[in-house]
């Protein structure tokens, strides 16, 4: 809901529990007034009428208070907008118009020297406490080209508190989305990616709580998350007077994003903000509900249990071996069978074949259709792996078009994993990829595509192009465009975003893919921490998690029971990635039981409300999913010490007056007791795990 004052210069946006207010001063400065619990228009008016901050030498009264600080004039904070035409840099804006369109508020500004139309967009829907913000920068011509050095999507301003704690999700390959929280000190904290993709190093999200007081269940939390799958930057600024502002957008540096000719415009990604009074858990639940309702395509659909052959076969794949795996997977209850890398071109190792998206004639002499048909006959959907944005120099595509890759003339073409990045900003490259992929999806009954991206940008050159740096932004738009076009042409096909595991997870890619590959780390213990971090922002409905072999083959040789591996992976979209041809009959039978159990709890895991009961960290950790009359607890014990039983788990969201029956043991528990005294898991020893289902009794 959007309301404004009678003079049309102060606006209040309201969600179910939160509100956001901004207003123009008499001098047309756009000030931030409020972000927090819901407020009335009168409250916003009172805030707007408050005296401006006192004059202080060497400081700007605007800093820390402006809604979207631009470069130029009396401002010393990091500018959200930096523009130039030859000879004129910076912006001096004047307010032009305000427009409301349903849930969206648009505030338009112009600049007397640049032919600039700048629009700040806000959207807050009645069913979510998320404020979506973005900007458009338009060259409204005539006049010289306008260069956008930086155009952040939004700047978020927090209320004054004594101190703030910053939460972030950091990582690297095979160790993504690990949560850390630390006090925010003065100055600027920058996270981002200058790699061309979202990156394993940080999820584009921050969470701030005041005075380090919030817990999972209580306290105010402010969160901001960016929807962009290329290079990006979020700067959290703790200003000298104690104000905190968070600015974020596409691109890591301010060295140039795009050039606009008269008539051109740039639309930034969305930078979403959320205020919650429900602690970290409440904030996560609100993020999850919003993504399920508004971001993730077809989110109501349940994601099937998949089998993926990568860890089992690596590059050594054959139709016969895939059939053998498929038969075992089907017998286990798997619903989607995915052939990973090495089915195409000359791809018998990572040295060749990327770029040639036709089945390897020796491995699949009759194409993919016979295998896909058999997989369908076994009752499963059929999926494949692709990495369309890349090329191996040893490929037909590269031999035909060596100029199609990002490169600087006369410089080394840096290879990572023996591959180069195609320049998707080129229309001919985009069109080629569209034709290849469209043809591929038409060539066999393919239901699912795992879309990978296995290296960063290193040589972002574009010989012959006057303004090559535009490829950073345009690559992402081209990727989005390809996905949109393929989804429209092949509406039955589901897409997974992968980038060497979790290197491309953000709200932008999630608006056009159905799930993400969380991490190449499939160790069930490491995964608990990765999943704990992931769940801060994204729902389990998109978090793919596999059960692989023990000892762990990829990283650490850790031995763990099938039980522990399954319960770890069942907290997301369950998949199996072990070498099933080596699993014993007992293991296959046990696995079948776990898959069956997962299918029973799947509606809760994928669409229920998540409560993190205890964080991973050596001892007992657990999550609880709640939906309607049912709840399920997934608990893991890393190591037991001193013969002590692990502590009981205090459950959340239950009716204290109701009784709950444990579907595992038949025991009946009182809601009040489960909430206050807790549930005993009975876990013992090392790497133990349990799934405990409870259903509310009707009387
Ligand atoms: C990436 C993915 C893996 C697998 C390989 C195949 O590393 O994250 O899951 O698909 O590529 O080469």
XYZ file of C-alpha atoms and ligand atoms in Angstrom:
711
model
C 0.000 0.000 0.000
C 1.238 3.495 -0.862
C -0.045 6.649 0.799
C 1.074 10.228 0.410
C 0.489 13.525 2.137
C -1.884 16.128 0.713
C 0.954 18.106 -0.861
C 2.182 14.938 -2.593
C 5.737 15.315 -1.241
C 5.871 12.635 1.464
C 5.170 8.953 0.843
C 4.542 5.963 3.082
C 4.718 2.390 1.821
C 3.239 -0.284 4.050
C 3.482 -4.074 4.195
C 1.806 -6.397 6.696
C 4.023 -5.361 9.611
C 6.486 -2.821 8.289
C 6.527 0.630 6.793
C 8.857 2.794 4.774
C 8.689 6.575 4.377
C 10.452 9.225 2.326
C 9.857 12.901 1.710
C 11.014 15.890 -0.291
C 12.282 18.991 1.467
C 11.384 22.474 0.235
C 14.688 22.408 -1.641
C 13.658 19.165 -3.419
C 16.134 17.013 -1.486
C 14.725 13.519 -1.132
C 15.232 12.423 2.459
C 14.783 9.057 4.066
C 12.276 9.312 6.925
C 11.533 5.842 8.216
C 12.087 2.106 7.808
C 10.721 -0.136 10.531
C 7.301 -0.933 11.987
C 4.249 0.387 10.152
C 3.602 4.080 10.571
C 0.767 6.422 9.575
C 1.086 9.285 7.115
C 0.836 11.696 10.063
C 3.882 10.034 11.614
C 5.805 10.508 8.400
C 4.734 14.152 8.317
C 5.986 14.592 11.873
C 9.300 13.019 10.897
C 9.553 15.292 7.857
C 8.919 18.330 10.062
C 11.807 17.494 12.406
C 14.641 19.984 12.458
C 17.522 19.136 10.092
C 20.743 17.922 11.701
C 22.780 20.772 13.246
C 25.499 22.446 11.211
C 28.894 20.867 11.726
C 32.035 22.098 10.049
C 33.390 19.729 7.421
C 30.196 17.659 7.337
C 27.191 17.641 5.040
C 23.710 17.816 6.548
C 22.542 15.565 3.717
C 24.947 12.701 4.396
C 23.264 9.731 5.994
C 19.814 11.186 5.430
C 19.407 11.299 1.685
C 17.455 8.564 0.015
C 19.705 8.286 -3.038
C 22.910 10.319 -2.766
C 24.321 11.259 -6.134
C 27.817 12.385 -7.023
C 28.166 16.158 -6.910
C 27.444 18.995 -4.497
C 27.702 18.928 -0.722
C 27.952 15.189 -0.207
C 30.845 13.104 1.037
C 29.237 9.679 1.258
C 29.724 7.035 -1.380
C 27.540 8.165 -4.284
C 24.910 5.790 -5.574
C 24.871 7.539 -8.912
C 27.874 8.718 -10.860
C 27.446 9.993 -14.422
C 29.360 12.026 -16.927
C 29.129 13.604 -20.317
C 32.280 15.041 -21.884
C 33.267 17.846 -19.539
C 30.473 17.478 -16.978
C 30.562 14.952 -14.214
C 28.027 14.425 -11.428
C 24.370 15.192 -11.090
C 22.332 18.088 -9.802
C 18.831 16.812 -9.866
C 15.436 18.440 -9.600
C 12.245 16.666 -8.756
C 9.988 16.241 -11.775
C 7.054 13.997 -10.868
C 5.687 11.257 -8.643
C 3.578 8.469 -10.012
C 1.807 5.581 -8.334
C 1.017 2.482 -10.311
C -0.608 -0.206 -8.162
C 2.034 -1.280 -5.654
C 4.761 0.742 -7.342
C 5.857 4.278 -6.585
C 7.983 6.105 -9.141
C 9.804 9.319 -8.393
C 11.237 11.098 -11.384
C 14.132 13.541 -11.395
C 15.948 15.473 -14.103
C 19.254 17.292 -14.431
C 19.644 20.663 -16.091
C 22.983 19.859 -17.751
C 22.633 16.178 -18.667
C 19.635 15.086 -20.681
C 18.920 12.771 -17.785
C 15.723 11.154 -16.636
C 16.333 9.375 -13.347
C 13.537 7.352 -11.817
C 13.595 5.786 -8.366
C 11.242 2.823 -8.202
C 9.724 1.384 -5.020
C 7.402 -1.576 -4.697
C 5.930 -2.964 -1.516
C 3.168 -5.485 -1.768
C 0.382 -5.974 0.751
C 1.439 -9.548 1.503
C 5.157 -9.033 2.178
C 7.416 -6.809 4.230
C 9.935 -6.660 1.408
C 10.538 -3.289 -0.245
C 11.812 -3.746 -3.797
C 13.851 -0.851 -5.091
C 15.544 -0.145 -8.387
C 16.379 2.813 -10.625
C 16.185 3.661 -14.277
C 18.589 6.083 -15.869
C 17.472 7.398 -19.235
C 19.129 9.633 -21.802
C 16.219 11.793 -22.772
C 18.286 13.510 -25.489
C 19.349 15.305 -27.508
C 22.933 15.765 -26.472
C 26.198 13.985 -25.944
C 26.382 10.381 -24.823
C 25.857 9.910 -21.116
C 28.265 7.556 -19.422
C 27.033 5.728 -16.350
C 30.020 5.146 -14.124
C 27.823 3.734 -11.399
C 24.096 3.507 -10.791
C 23.262 1.627 -7.613
C 19.828 0.120 -7.332
C 19.088 1.643 -3.933
C 20.515 3.090 -0.759
C 19.047 1.835 2.505
C 19.163 3.954 5.639
C 18.927 2.450 9.118
C 17.604 4.224 12.212
C 20.073 5.501 14.787
C 21.127 2.883 17.333
C 24.150 2.634 19.613
C 25.780 -0.026 17.471
C 25.062 -2.430 14.668
C 26.076 -6.005 14.001
C 26.602 -7.022 10.394
C 25.713 -10.507 9.210
C 27.072 -11.787 5.896
C 27.444 -15.051 3.980
C 31.016 -15.613 2.874
C 32.824 -18.508 1.283
C 34.735 -19.909 -1.625
C 34.411 -22.907 -3.903
C 33.092 -25.931 -1.949
C 32.614 -23.767 1.140
C 29.868 -21.323 0.217
C 27.360 -19.296 2.234
C 28.885 -19.507 5.682
C 27.344 -17.089 8.124
C 29.433 -14.635 10.131
C 28.271 -11.781 12.313
C 30.493 -9.016 13.648
C 30.164 -5.510 14.973
C 30.089 -2.870 12.283
C 32.828 -0.363 12.920
C 33.210 3.094 11.371
C 34.017 3.377 7.708
C 32.866 1.195 4.874
C 32.497 -2.540 4.641
C 32.444 -3.682 1.037
C 31.364 -7.068 -0.240
C 30.880 -8.026 -3.849
C 32.238 -9.768 -6.878
C 34.502 -8.517 -9.648
C 34.363 -11.911 -11.338
C 31.512 -11.501 -13.816
C 29.203 -13.801 -11.850
C 27.657 -13.596 -8.396
C 30.607 -15.509 -6.963
C 31.182 -18.118 -4.268
C 32.787 -15.508 -2.034
C 29.675 -13.665 -0.878
C 25.976 -14.044 -1.340
C 24.656 -10.584 -2.260
C 22.954 -10.140 1.099
C 23.589 -8.421 4.392
C 21.634 -8.456 7.645
C 21.993 -5.902 10.400
C 20.719 -6.049 13.924
C 21.037 -3.329 16.512
C 23.303 -3.551 19.514
C 23.992 -7.239 18.843
C 20.772 -8.136 20.606
C 18.712 -10.078 18.102
C 18.322 -13.832 18.303
C 16.678 -16.409 16.055
C 13.306 -15.602 17.586
C 13.483 -12.028 18.770
C 14.669 -8.605 17.814
C 14.800 -6.248 14.870
C 16.656 -7.356 11.769
C 17.238 -5.329 8.611
C 18.172 -7.313 5.522
C 19.118 -6.277 1.988
C 19.551 -8.622 -0.981
C 20.523 -7.872 -4.543
C 19.026 -9.575 -7.608
C 21.996 -9.586 -9.959
C 24.046 -12.458 -11.392
C 27.088 -10.513 -12.573
C 29.695 -8.455 -10.766
C 28.189 -6.475 -7.926
C 28.951 -4.457 -4.857
C 27.249 -3.774 -1.565
C 28.811 -1.092 0.637
C 27.722 -0.819 4.247
C 28.738 2.592 5.525
C 28.971 3.564 9.153
C 29.170 7.318 8.951
C 30.900 9.613 11.455
C 27.637 10.672 13.098
C 26.575 7.067 13.631
C 24.203 6.828 10.650
C 24.351 3.580 8.685
C 23.583 3.361 4.978
C 23.794 0.402 2.639
C 24.221 0.994 -1.054
C 24.296 -1.712 -3.674
C 24.092 -2.435 -7.341
C 25.619 -3.990 -10.427
C 29.333 -3.694 -11.086
C 32.128 -3.760 -8.598
C 33.898 -0.557 -9.442
C 32.895 2.923 -10.540
C 34.905 2.754 -13.712
C 32.043 2.636 -16.167
C 28.987 0.494 -16.684
C 27.314 1.655 -19.869
C 27.100 4.547 -22.288
C 23.664 5.848 -23.158
C 22.882 7.509 -26.470
C 19.757 9.671 -26.762
C 16.755 7.391 -26.257
C 18.703 4.670 -24.379
C 18.090 3.729 -20.788
C 19.532 1.508 -18.084
C 17.452 -0.326 -15.521
C 19.329 -1.463 -12.448
C 18.702 -4.803 -10.797
C 16.384 -4.899 -7.805
C 17.915 -4.348 -4.380
C 15.338 -5.671 -1.944
C 15.097 -4.688 1.704
C 13.277 -6.330 4.566
C 12.606 -5.257 8.130
C 11.503 -7.876 10.604
C 10.818 -7.744 14.325
C 10.921 -11.522 14.519
C 14.672 -12.016 14.876
C 16.869 -13.777 12.342
C 14.360 -16.605 12.035
C 11.468 -14.233 11.395
C 13.517 -12.372 8.790
C 14.399 -15.615 6.995
C 10.794 -16.767 6.997
C 9.701 -13.463 5.484
C 12.408 -13.661 2.794
C 11.429 -17.256 2.015
C 7.697 -16.505 1.773
C 8.330 -13.545 -0.521
C 10.616 -15.522 -2.832
C 8.123 -18.379 -3.019
C 5.277 -15.976 -3.747
C 7.021 -13.448 -5.984
C 10.433 -14.490 -7.242
C 10.837 -18.213 -7.937
C 8.978 -19.410 -11.025
C 6.303 -22.019 -10.458
C 7.275 -22.178 -6.783
C 4.147 -24.085 -5.786
C 5.391 -27.112 -7.747
C 7.280 -29.640 -5.643
C 10.796 -30.377 -6.777
C 11.418 -34.053 -7.492
C 14.117 -36.265 -5.983
C 16.911 -36.343 -8.524
C 19.839 -38.551 -9.317
C 22.968 -36.962 -10.838
C 25.838 -39.044 -12.150
C 28.703 -36.541 -11.769
C 30.387 -37.887 -8.643
C 29.799 -41.458 -9.814
C 31.216 -41.209 -13.301
C 33.086 -37.929 -13.752
C 33.953 -37.602 -17.435
C 33.906 -41.326 -18.036
C 30.340 -41.778 -19.131
C 28.605 -44.168 -21.501
C 25.024 -44.812 -22.418
C 25.228 -48.276 -20.874
C 26.590 -47.029 -17.563
C 23.938 -44.323 -17.434
C 21.258 -46.944 -18.034
C 22.620 -49.053 -15.176
C 22.575 -46.067 -12.857
C 19.104 -45.082 -14.037
C 17.675 -48.528 -13.265
C 19.086 -48.424 -9.738
C 17.941 -44.844 -9.225
C 14.407 -45.685 -10.369
C 14.253 -48.661 -8.027
C 15.172 -46.315 -5.199
C 12.262 -43.983 -5.910
C 14.208 -41.273 -7.743
C 11.973 -39.058 -9.891
C 14.455 -37.208 -12.124
C 17.595 -38.667 -13.675
C 20.284 -36.193 -14.747
C 23.234 -36.896 -17.020
C 25.925 -34.454 -15.961
C 29.016 -33.344 -17.907
C 30.648 -35.242 -20.820
C 27.688 -36.355 -22.961
C 28.499 -33.894 -25.792
C 31.138 -32.992 -28.365
C 34.639 -34.318 -27.757
C 34.156 -33.968 -24.019
C 36.063 -36.875 -22.547
C 37.905 -34.623 -20.099
C 37.725 -30.954 -19.187
C 40.157 -30.178 -21.997
C 37.721 -30.338 -24.908
C 34.191 -30.081 -26.158
C 32.602 -27.113 -24.369
C 30.737 -25.202 -27.039
C 29.681 -28.221 -29.098
C 26.243 -29.043 -27.739
C 25.521 -32.170 -29.734
C 25.766 -35.683 -28.281
C 29.172 -37.329 -28.455
C 28.772 -39.764 -31.378
C 30.768 -42.521 -29.695
C 29.017 -42.232 -26.361
C 25.503 -41.591 -27.648
C 25.521 -42.853 -31.246
C 21.748 -42.486 -31.554
C 21.619 -39.176 -29.686
C 20.114 -38.642 -26.257
C 16.578 -39.720 -27.132
C 17.007 -43.482 -26.516
C 18.393 -42.892 -23.015
C 15.751 -40.254 -22.310
C 13.062 -42.688 -23.443
C 14.378 -45.414 -21.193
C 14.549 -43.016 -18.252
C 10.943 -42.015 -18.936
C 9.937 -45.665 -19.216
C 11.459 -46.169 -15.774
C 9.078 -43.486 -14.509
C 11.587 -40.656 -14.139
C 12.075 -37.277 -15.801
C 15.240 -36.816 -17.834
C 17.779 -34.024 -17.391
C 21.124 -32.903 -18.808
C 24.027 -30.634 -17.889
C 25.142 -27.717 -20.056
C 27.587 -24.844 -19.723
C 26.560 -22.617 -22.632
C 28.515 -19.467 -21.783
C 31.856 -21.274 -22.153
C 34.072 -22.794 -24.782
C 37.160 -24.997 -24.752
C 39.787 -23.860 -27.255
C 39.690 -27.498 -28.339
C 36.182 -27.349 -29.773
C 34.582 -26.939 -33.175
C 32.965 -23.724 -32.015
C 36.238 -22.090 -31.033
C 37.994 -23.280 -34.182
C 35.240 -21.648 -36.229
C 34.925 -18.472 -34.117
C 38.041 -17.675 -32.087
C 36.861 -14.066 -31.953
C 33.686 -14.956 -30.064
C 35.406 -15.125 -26.686
C 36.107 -12.269 -24.318
C 39.694 -11.227 -25.002
C 41.986 -8.256 -25.380
C 43.781 -8.131 -28.712
C 47.413 -9.158 -28.394
C 47.006 -10.368 -24.812
C 46.900 -13.818 -23.242
C 43.543 -15.518 -23.306
C 43.591 -16.768 -19.722
C 42.283 -20.276 -19.356
C 40.611 -21.621 -16.249
C 39.650 -25.284 -16.314
C 40.911 -25.115 -19.915
C 38.061 -22.886 -20.951
C 37.325 -19.365 -22.153
C 34.232 -17.202 -21.696
C 32.055 -16.479 -24.705
C 31.183 -12.849 -25.216
C 27.428 -13.030 -24.811
C 27.145 -9.285 -25.330
C 27.651 -10.053 -29.037
C 24.296 -10.589 -30.757
C 25.760 -13.306 -33.044
C 26.957 -15.313 -30.021
C 23.592 -14.969 -28.314
C 21.750 -16.045 -31.421
C 24.047 -19.028 -31.913
C 23.490 -20.183 -28.337
C 19.765 -19.764 -28.636
C 19.694 -21.903 -31.794
C 21.938 -24.606 -30.301
C 19.996 -24.885 -27.068
C 16.588 -24.639 -28.666
C 17.582 -27.423 -31.029
C 19.018 -29.498 -28.210
C 15.846 -29.227 -26.141
C 13.844 -30.212 -29.197
C 16.109 -33.166 -30.031
C 15.129 -35.406 -27.132
C 12.480 -35.381 -24.419
C 14.505 -33.318 -21.943
C 12.712 -32.154 -18.782
C 15.498 -30.495 -16.877
C 18.672 -28.528 -17.546
C 21.505 -27.978 -15.097
C 23.060 -24.734 -16.375
C 26.633 -24.411 -15.180
C 29.221 -21.599 -15.242
C 32.666 -22.777 -14.245
C 35.059 -19.870 -14.380
C 35.286 -16.141 -13.708
C 35.877 -13.356 -16.223
C 39.561 -12.509 -16.547
C 40.018 -10.859 -19.961
C 36.870 -8.815 -20.514
C 37.940 -7.354 -23.833
C 35.906 -6.945 -26.993
C 38.107 -6.023 -29.949
C 36.511 -3.551 -32.299
C 33.965 -2.374 -29.749
C 34.252 1.246 -28.704
C 33.036 0.708 -25.156
C 33.990 -2.891 -24.283
C 33.159 -2.631 -20.588
C 29.487 -2.840 -21.425
C 29.978 -6.582 -21.800
C 29.896 -7.018 -18.000
C 26.284 -5.894 -17.749
C 25.220 -7.142 -21.132
C 26.507 -10.655 -20.461
C 24.062 -10.932 -17.582
C 21.194 -9.521 -19.600
C 22.039 -11.962 -22.399
C 22.018 -14.864 -19.950
C 18.659 -13.738 -18.567
C 17.335 -13.258 -22.096
C 18.417 -16.754 -23.139
C 16.820 -18.334 -20.096
C 13.614 -16.364 -20.627
C 13.457 -17.315 -24.280
C 14.169 -20.991 -23.627
C 11.610 -21.132 -20.827
C 8.994 -19.573 -23.099
C 9.773 -21.940 -25.986
C 10.072 -25.044 -23.770
C 7.667 -24.399 -20.920
C 7.947 -27.942 -19.575
C 11.693 -27.684 -18.967
C 12.986 -26.920 -15.491
C 16.331 -25.123 -14.963
C 18.906 -25.391 -12.206
C 21.502 -22.663 -11.756
C 24.972 -23.968 -10.999
C 28.345 -22.289 -11.016
C 30.929 -24.749 -9.768
C 28.382 -25.298 -6.988
C 27.005 -22.113 -5.473
C 28.795 -19.478 -7.553
C 25.650 -17.990 -9.040
C 22.956 -17.796 -6.411
C 21.042 -14.538 -6.163
C 17.519 -13.197 -6.522
C 18.097 -12.420 -10.205
C 18.932 -15.950 -11.289
C 16.284 -17.310 -8.929
C 13.600 -15.408 -10.793
C 14.293 -17.555 -13.859
C 15.540 -20.893 -12.518
C 13.736 -23.501 -10.458
C 16.493 -24.481 -8.072
C 20.208 -23.976 -7.478
C 23.153 -26.257 -6.910
C 24.160 -25.144 -3.448
C 27.778 -26.336 -3.399
C 30.112 -28.885 -4.945
C 30.795 -29.835 -1.351
C 28.561 -32.834 -0.722
C 30.146 -33.760 2.589
C 27.078 -34.094 4.824
C 28.717 -32.404 7.805
C 30.180 -29.404 5.966
C 26.832 -29.080 4.273
C 25.058 -28.355 7.546
C 26.920 -25.058 7.912
C 26.527 -24.227 4.215
C 22.802 -24.926 4.435
C 22.500 -22.937 7.658
C 23.926 -19.914 5.854
C 21.909 -20.471 2.698
C 18.685 -20.610 4.726
C 19.255 -17.098 6.055
C 17.988 -15.800 2.737
C 16.746 -18.561 0.460
C 14.138 -21.264 1.015
C 14.810 -25.009 1.113
C 12.566 -25.300 -1.966
C 15.468 -24.197 -4.188
C 18.397 -25.715 -2.288
C 19.575 -28.854 -4.081
C 21.421 -31.304 -1.782
C 22.805 -34.722 -2.687
C 23.629 -37.884 -0.841
C 26.990 -39.111 -2.128
C 29.393 -41.896 -1.287
C 31.171 -42.690 1.962
C 34.080 -42.306 2.363
C 33.536 -38.876 0.812
C 35.283 -38.939 -2.549
C 35.683 -35.243 -3.410
C 37.088 -33.450 -0.386
C 37.925 -35.178 2.812
C 37.426 -38.941 2.856
C 35.012 -38.611 5.777
C 33.006 -41.709 6.594
C 29.389 -41.243 7.536
C 26.297 -43.397 7.689
C 23.676 -43.363 4.988
C 21.333 -42.075 7.689
C 23.504 -39.027 8.380
C 23.998 -38.314 4.692
C 20.293 -38.602 3.935
C 19.060 -36.521 6.848
C 21.562 -33.795 5.909
C 20.372 -33.709 2.282
C 16.693 -34.021 3.202
C 16.751 -30.466 4.572
C 16.660 -29.241 0.966
C 15.680 -30.607 -2.440
C 16.898 -34.169 -2.041
C 19.187 -35.617 -4.666
C 21.428 -38.634 -4.870
C 24.845 -38.421 -6.424
C 26.692 -41.542 -5.304
C 27.910 -44.396 -7.454
C 24.851 -46.617 -7.107
C 26.542 -49.455 -8.948
C 28.766 -49.824 -5.870
C 26.065 -49.562 -3.234
C 25.173 -52.874 -1.566
C 21.653 -54.317 -1.676
C 21.223 -53.289 1.979
C 22.280 -49.749 1.197
C 19.960 -49.555 -1.786
C 17.066 -50.818 0.328
C 17.840 -48.413 3.136
C 18.126 -45.561 0.648
C 14.735 -46.429 -0.779
C 13.264 -46.008 2.711
C 14.853 -42.584 3.076
C 13.584 -41.461 -0.318
C 10.091 -42.593 0.660
C 10.330 -40.689 3.919
C 11.561 -37.602 2.091
C 8.594 -37.731 -0.244
C 6.329 -37.751 2.796
C 7.970 -34.746 4.440
C 8.625 -32.909 1.170
C 5.566 -30.623 1.378
C 6.826 -29.391 4.755
C 10.458 -29.023 3.725
C 9.784 -27.344 0.403
C 6.777 -25.241 1.372
C 6.663 -25.126 5.152
C 7.997 -22.518 7.517
C 11.634 -23.043 8.491
C 12.827 -22.695 12.074
C 16.530 -23.067 12.788
C 16.481 -24.694 16.213
C 20.233 -24.944 16.763
C 23.076 -23.835 14.559
C 25.772 -26.299 13.456
C 28.983 -25.986 15.416
C 30.286 -29.189 16.890
C 27.367 -30.600 18.834
C 23.668 -30.874 18.127
C 22.093 -28.873 15.343
C 18.550 -28.998 14.035
C 15.956 -27.424 11.804
C 12.189 -27.669 12.050
C 9.715 -27.283 9.213
C 6.128 -26.437 10.036
C 3.090 -26.621 7.815
C -0.512 -26.787 8.936
C -1.018 -29.579 11.456
C 2.363 -31.148 10.835
C 5.886 -30.430 11.784
C 9.131 -32.256 11.116
C 12.445 -31.939 12.898
C 15.745 -32.848 11.230
C 18.469 -33.173 13.830
C 22.183 -33.921 13.562
C 24.709 -34.717 16.252
C 28.271 -34.088 15.159
C 29.908 -35.487 18.272
C 28.733 -36.541 21.707
C 30.934 -35.705 24.695
C 31.241 -36.971 28.271
C 28.373 -39.412 27.812
C 25.898 -36.531 28.026
C 22.730 -36.885 25.989
C 22.345 -33.973 23.598
C 20.083 -31.191 24.855
C 16.356 -31.352 24.097
C 15.149 -29.259 21.161
C 12.621 -26.575 21.985
C 10.173 -26.601 19.094
C 8.600 -23.496 17.625
C 5.283 -22.448 16.215
C 3.252 -25.196 17.914
C -0.079 -24.741 19.636
C 0.777 -25.010 23.343
C -2.699 -26.282 24.131
C -2.589 -29.078 21.553
C -1.183 -32.591 21.698
C 1.221 -33.827 19.008
C 1.779 -37.402 18.058
C 5.203 -38.523 16.980
C 4.771 -40.488 13.761
C 8.056 -42.291 14.355
C 7.429 -43.595 17.879
C 3.706 -43.077 18.436
C 4.511 -41.045 21.572
C 2.169 -38.161 22.322
C 3.667 -34.835 23.416
C 2.010 -31.677 24.702
C 2.655 -28.593 22.565
C 3.524 -26.548 25.647
C 6.032 -29.164 26.767
C 7.670 -29.381 23.343
C 7.985 -25.609 23.261
C 9.284 -25.157 26.777
C 11.034 -28.349 27.898
C 11.844 -29.595 24.428
C 11.989 -32.786 22.445
C 14.598 -35.442 23.140
C 16.196 -36.663 19.954
C 17.869 -39.773 21.353
C 20.967 -39.081 19.212
C 24.253 -40.575 20.380
C 27.875 -40.954 19.352
C 29.338 -39.218 16.306
C 27.527 -38.146 13.157
C 24.123 -39.372 14.225
C 20.927 -37.945 12.767
C 17.166 -38.263 13.015
C 13.957 -37.214 11.326
C 11.123 -36.727 13.805
C 7.632 -36.083 12.482
C 4.848 -34.772 14.681
C 1.196 -34.344 13.842
C -1.309 -32.375 15.837
C -4.001 -34.605 17.263
C -7.502 -33.643 16.343
C -9.035 -33.474 19.814
C 30.746 -28.100 -11.855
C 29.487 -28.479 -11.094
C 29.493 -29.964 -10.817
C 29.611 -30.713 -12.116
C 30.848 -30.282 -12.867
C 30.899 -30.906 -14.231
O 31.872 -28.205 -11.053
O 29.354 -27.741 -9.926
O 28.315 -30.325 -10.132
O 28.456 -30.481 -12.888
O 30.898 -28.876 -13.026
O 32.023 -30.558 -14.939
